[in-house]
């Protein structure tokens, strides 16, 4: 019995977090180091979802665990969440995979997006809905 994977991925019940999409999109991370200097690194996204992303960094830019970073895609991607296209998202470094744990591979960082609940609800609202729309009574 053959089943289509895309049919399972495209339909997500209300209230369930959609699965991460495997996307290789160039992006940029910016953060402040311990001395307050602004640092940046070019990265490539691997898994992207509404709540976070996993990025790989070819440079040896050490980013400590729980550091706040901004993630911005270099080019918009139709597979990336709408909240990530065209904007910088604040995220926390949730997991660090150094090259020692993955021989020959770049550093990997799991990021958890820090999005205000009101922004998350606004992003989920239909495009035609406006917060200033009149409500019929």
PDB file of N, CA and C in Angstrom, residues 34-81:
ATOM      1  N   UNK A  34      29.394  38.582  24.626  1.00  0.00           N
ATOM      2  CA  UNK A  34      29.489  38.920  26.057  1.00  0.00           C
ATOM      3  C   UNK A  34      29.959  40.355  26.285  1.00  0.00           C
ATOM      4  N   UNK A  35      30.750  40.909  25.371  1.00  0.00           N
ATOM      5  CA  UNK A  35      31.240  42.280  25.533  1.00  0.00           C
ATOM      6  C   UNK A  35      30.267  43.308  24.964  1.00  0.00           C
ATOM      7  N   UNK A  36      29.181  42.871  24.346  1.00  0.00           N
ATOM      8  CA  UNK A  36      28.182  43.782  23.807  1.00  0.00           C
ATOM      9  C   UNK A  36      28.376  44.106  22.334  1.00  0.00           C
ATOM     10  N   UNK A  37      29.396  43.530  21.710  1.00  0.00           N
ATOM     11  CA  UNK A  37      29.637  43.781  20.293  1.00  0.00           C
ATOM     12  C   UNK A  37      28.637  42.973  19.457  1.00  0.00           C
ATOM     13  N   UNK A  38      28.126  43.595  18.400  1.00  0.00           N
ATOM     14  CA  UNK A  38      27.179  42.913  17.520  1.00  0.00           C
ATOM     15  C   UNK A  38      27.949  41.954  16.622  1.00  0.00           C
ATOM     16  N   UNK A  39      27.522  40.724  16.563  1.00  0.00           N
ATOM     17  CA  UNK A  39      28.144  39.683  15.731  1.00  0.00           C
ATOM     18  C   UNK A  39      27.105  39.176  14.751  1.00  0.00           C
ATOM     19  N   UNK A  40      27.566  38.636  13.640  1.00  0.00           N
ATOM     20  CA  UNK A  40      26.649  38.027  12.679  1.00  0.00           C
ATOM     21  C   UNK A  40      27.329  36.856  12.013  1.00  0.00           C
ATOM     22  N   UNK A  41      26.516  35.965  11.483  1.00  0.00           N
ATOM     23  CA  UNK A  41      27.022  34.788  10.779  1.00  0.00           C
ATOM     24  C   UNK A  41      26.027  34.416   9.690  1.00  0.00           C
ATOM     25  N   UNK A  42      26.564  33.982   8.562  1.00  0.00           N
ATOM     26  CA  UNK A  42      25.721  33.443   7.499  1.00  0.00           C
ATOM     27  C   UNK A  42      25.465  31.983   7.802  1.00  0.00           C
ATOM     28  N   UNK A  43      24.211  31.582   7.751  1.00  0.00           N
ATOM     29  CA  UNK A  43      23.815  30.219   8.096  1.00  0.00           C
ATOM     30  C   UNK A  43      22.915  29.667   6.998  1.00  0.00           C
ATOM     31  N   UNK A  44      22.618  28.379   7.087  1.00  0.00           N
ATOM     32  CA  UNK A  44      21.664  27.729   6.205  1.00  0.00           C
ATOM     33  C   UNK A  44      20.624  27.032   7.068  1.00  0.00           C
ATOM     34  N   UNK A  45      19.355  27.319   6.810  1.00  0.00           N
ATOM     35  CA  UNK A  45      18.303  26.662   7.582  1.00  0.00           C
ATOM     36  C   UNK A  45      18.180  25.220   7.118  1.00  0.00           C
ATOM     37  N   UNK A  46      17.806  24.345   8.016  1.00  0.00           N
ATOM     38  CA  UNK A  46      17.574  22.935   7.675  1.00  0.00           C
ATOM     39  C   UNK A  46      16.132  22.541   7.965  1.00  0.00           C
ATOM     40  N   UNK A  47      15.689  22.683   9.169  1.00  0.00           N
ATOM     41  CA  UNK A  47      14.306  22.394   9.558  1.00  0.00           C
ATOM     42  C   UNK A  47      13.699  23.697  10.058  1.00  0.00           C
ATOM     43  N   UNK A  48      12.539  24.049   9.521  1.00  0.00           N
ATOM     44  CA  UNK A  48      11.876  25.283   9.928  1.00  0.00           C
ATOM     45  C   UNK A  48      10.425  24.964  10.256  1.00  0.00           C
ATOM     46  N   UNK A  49       9.952  25.469  11.397  1.00  0.00           N
ATOM     47  CA  UNK A  49       8.547  25.332  11.765  1.00  0.00           C
ATOM     48  C   UNK A  49       8.072  26.664  12.315  1.00  0.00           C
ATOM     49  N   UNK A  50       6.822  26.726  12.731  1.00  0.00           N
ATOM     50  CA  UNK A  50       6.278  27.958  13.301  1.00  0.00           C
ATOM     51  C   UNK A  50       6.945  28.317  14.627  1.00  0.00           C
ATOM     52  N   UNK A  51       7.474  27.319  15.342  1.00  0.00           N
ATOM     53  CA  UNK A  51       8.020  27.582  16.673  1.00  0.00           C
ATOM     54  C   UNK A  51       9.537  27.602  16.729  1.00  0.00           C
ATOM     55  N   UNK A  52      10.223  27.221  15.655  1.00  0.00           N
ATOM     56  CA  UNK A  52      11.673  27.224  15.717  1.00  0.00           C
ATOM     57  C   UNK A  52      12.308  26.774  14.420  1.00  0.00           C
ATOM     58  N   UNK A  53      13.645  26.703  14.460  1.00  0.00           N
ATOM     59  CA  UNK A  53      14.399  26.301  13.274  1.00  0.00           C
ATOM     60  C   UNK A  53      15.709  25.676  13.709  1.00  0.00           C
ATOM     61  N   UNK A  54      16.270  24.859  12.823  1.00  0.00           N
ATOM     62  CA  UNK A  54      17.619  24.352  13.017  1.00  0.00           C
ATOM     63  C   UNK A  54      18.457  24.931  11.900  1.00  0.00           C
ATOM     64  N   UNK A  55      19.577  25.567  12.260  1.00  0.00           N
ATOM     65  CA  UNK A  55      20.446  26.185  11.271  1.00  0.00           C
ATOM     66  C   UNK A  55      21.849  25.600  11.383  1.00  0.00           C
ATOM     67  N   UNK A  56      22.552  25.587  10.249  1.00  0.00           N
ATOM     68  CA  UNK A  56      23.937  25.159  10.224  1.00  0.00           C
ATOM     69  C   UNK A  56      24.800  26.348   9.867  1.00  0.00           C
ATOM     70  N   UNK A  57      25.904  26.486  10.589  1.00  0.00           N
ATOM     71  CA  UNK A  57      26.811  27.611  10.420  1.00  0.00           C
ATOM     72  C   UNK A  57      28.170  27.072  10.011  1.00  0.00           C
ATOM     73  N   UNK A  58      28.642  27.443   8.814  1.00  0.00           N
ATOM     74  CA  UNK A  58      29.927  26.968   8.320  1.00  0.00           C
ATOM     75  C   UNK A  58      31.108  27.610   9.028  1.00  0.00           C
ATOM     76  N   UNK A  59      30.942  28.839   9.497  1.00  0.00           N
ATOM     77  CA  UNK A  59      32.036  29.511  10.196  1.00  0.00           C
ATOM     78  C   UNK A  59      32.106  29.034  11.645  1.00  0.00           C
ATOM     79  N   UNK A  60      33.218  29.248  12.254  1.00  0.00           N
ATOM     80  CA  UNK A  60      33.387  28.852  13.658  1.00  0.00           C
ATOM     81  C   UNK A  60      33.000  30.009  14.570  1.00  0.00           C
ATOM     82  N   UNK A  61      31.762  30.461  14.446  1.00  0.00           N
ATOM     83  CA  UNK A  61      31.244  31.535  15.287  1.00  0.00           C
ATOM     84  C   UNK A  61      30.543  30.895  16.478  1.00  0.00           C
ATOM     85  N   UNK A  62      31.222  30.821  17.623  1.00  0.00           N
ATOM     86  CA  UNK A  62      30.593  30.155  18.768  1.00  0.00           C
ATOM     87  C   UNK A  62      29.454  30.999  19.354  1.00  0.00           C
ATOM     88  N   UNK A  63      28.287  30.413  19.379  1.00  0.00           N
ATOM     89  CA  UNK A  63      27.133  31.080  19.978  1.00  0.00           C
ATOM     90  C   UNK A  63      26.754  30.256  21.198  1.00  0.00           C
ATOM     91  N   UNK A  64      26.798  30.856  22.384  1.00  0.00           N
ATOM     92  CA  UNK A  64      26.490  30.078  23.584  1.00  0.00           C
ATOM     93  C   UNK A  64      25.019  29.681  23.684  1.00  0.00           C
ATOM     94  N   UNK A  65      24.781  28.655  24.456  1.00  0.00           N
ATOM     95  CA  UNK A  65      23.436  28.171  24.716  1.00  0.00           C
ATOM     96  C   UNK A  65      22.611  29.267  25.381  1.00  0.00           C
ATOM     97  N   UNK A  66      21.360  29.386  25.010  1.00  0.00           N
ATOM     98  CA  UNK A  66      20.382  30.347  25.530  1.00  0.00           C
ATOM     99  C   UNK A  66      20.668  31.793  25.132  1.00  0.00           C
ATOM    100  N   UNK A  67      21.604  32.031  24.212  1.00  0.00           N
ATOM    101  CA  UNK A  67      21.862  33.391  23.715  1.00  0.00           C
ATOM    102  C   UNK A  67      20.677  33.816  22.844  1.00  0.00           C
ATOM    103  N   UNK A  68      20.276  35.076  22.961  1.00  0.00           N
ATOM    104  CA  UNK A  68      19.214  35.603  22.110  1.00  0.00           C
ATOM    105  C   UNK A  68      19.820  36.023  20.780  1.00  0.00           C
ATOM    106  N   UNK A  69      19.193  35.602  19.701  1.00  0.00           N
ATOM    107  CA  UNK A  69      19.671  35.903  18.355  1.00  0.00           C
ATOM    108  C   UNK A  69      18.494  36.361  17.507  1.00  0.00           C
ATOM    109  N   UNK A  70      18.798  37.015  16.404  1.00  0.00           N
ATOM    110  CA  UNK A  70      17.791  37.355  15.403  1.00  0.00           C
ATOM    111  C   UNK A  70      18.075  36.528  14.162  1.00  0.00           C
ATOM    112  N   UNK A  71      17.041  35.903  13.616  1.00  0.00           N
ATOM    113  CA  UNK A  71      17.150  35.104  12.396  1.00  0.00           C
ATOM    114  C   UNK A  71      16.382  35.809  11.292  1.00  0.00           C
ATOM    115  N   UNK A  72      17.049  35.970  10.141  1.00  0.00           N
ATOM    116  CA  UNK A  72      16.400  36.581   8.986  1.00  0.00           C
ATOM    117  C   UNK A  72      16.804  35.811   7.741  1.00  0.00           C
ATOM    118  N   UNK A  73      15.823  35.434   6.932  1.00  0.00           N
ATOM    119  CA  UNK A  73      16.107  34.739   5.684  1.00  0.00           C
ATOM    120  C   UNK A  73      16.696  35.717   4.684  1.00  0.00           C
ATOM    121  N   UNK A  74      17.690  35.252   3.912  1.00  0.00           N
ATOM    122  CA  UNK A  74      18.279  36.091   2.871  1.00  0.00           C
ATOM    123  C   UNK A  74      17.275  36.331   1.751  1.00  0.00           C
ATOM    124  N   UNK A  75      16.535  35.284   1.375  1.00  0.00           N
ATOM    125  CA  UNK A  75      15.504  35.398   0.347  1.00  0.00           C
ATOM    126  C   UNK A  75      14.236  34.725   0.880  1.00  0.00           C
ATOM    127  N   UNK A  76      13.071  35.284   0.587  1.00  0.00           N
ATOM    128  CA  UNK A  76      11.829  34.646   1.041  1.00  0.00           C
ATOM    129  C   UNK A  76      11.676  33.248   0.449  1.00  0.00           C
ATOM    130  N   UNK A  77      11.099  32.357   1.232  1.00  0.00           N
ATOM    131  CA  UNK A  77      10.887  30.989   0.786  1.00  0.00           C
ATOM    132  C   UNK A  77       9.416  30.622   0.957  1.00  0.00           C
ATOM    133  N   UNK A  78       8.809  29.996  -0.053  1.00  0.00           N
ATOM    134  CA  UNK A  78       7.408  29.598   0.102  1.00  0.00           C
ATOM    135  C   UNK A  78       7.217  28.496   1.136  1.00  0.00           C
ATOM    136  N   UNK A  79       8.286  27.759   1.464  1.00  0.00           N
ATOM    137  CA  UNK A  79       8.174  26.685   2.454  1.00  0.00           C
ATOM    138  C   UNK A  79       8.357  27.173   3.884  1.00  0.00           C
ATOM    139  N   UNK A  80       8.906  28.376   4.054  1.00  0.00           N
ATOM    140  CA  UNK A  80       9.127  28.905   5.399  1.00  0.00           C
ATOM    141  C   UNK A  80       7.830  29.468   5.962  1.00  0.00           C
ATOM    142  N   UNK A  81       7.689  29.491   7.295  1.00  0.00           N
ATOM    143  CA  UNK A  81       6.485  30.080   7.899  1.00  0.00           C
ATOM    144  C   UNK A  81       6.343  31.544   7.503  1.00  0.00           C
TER     145      UNK A  81
END
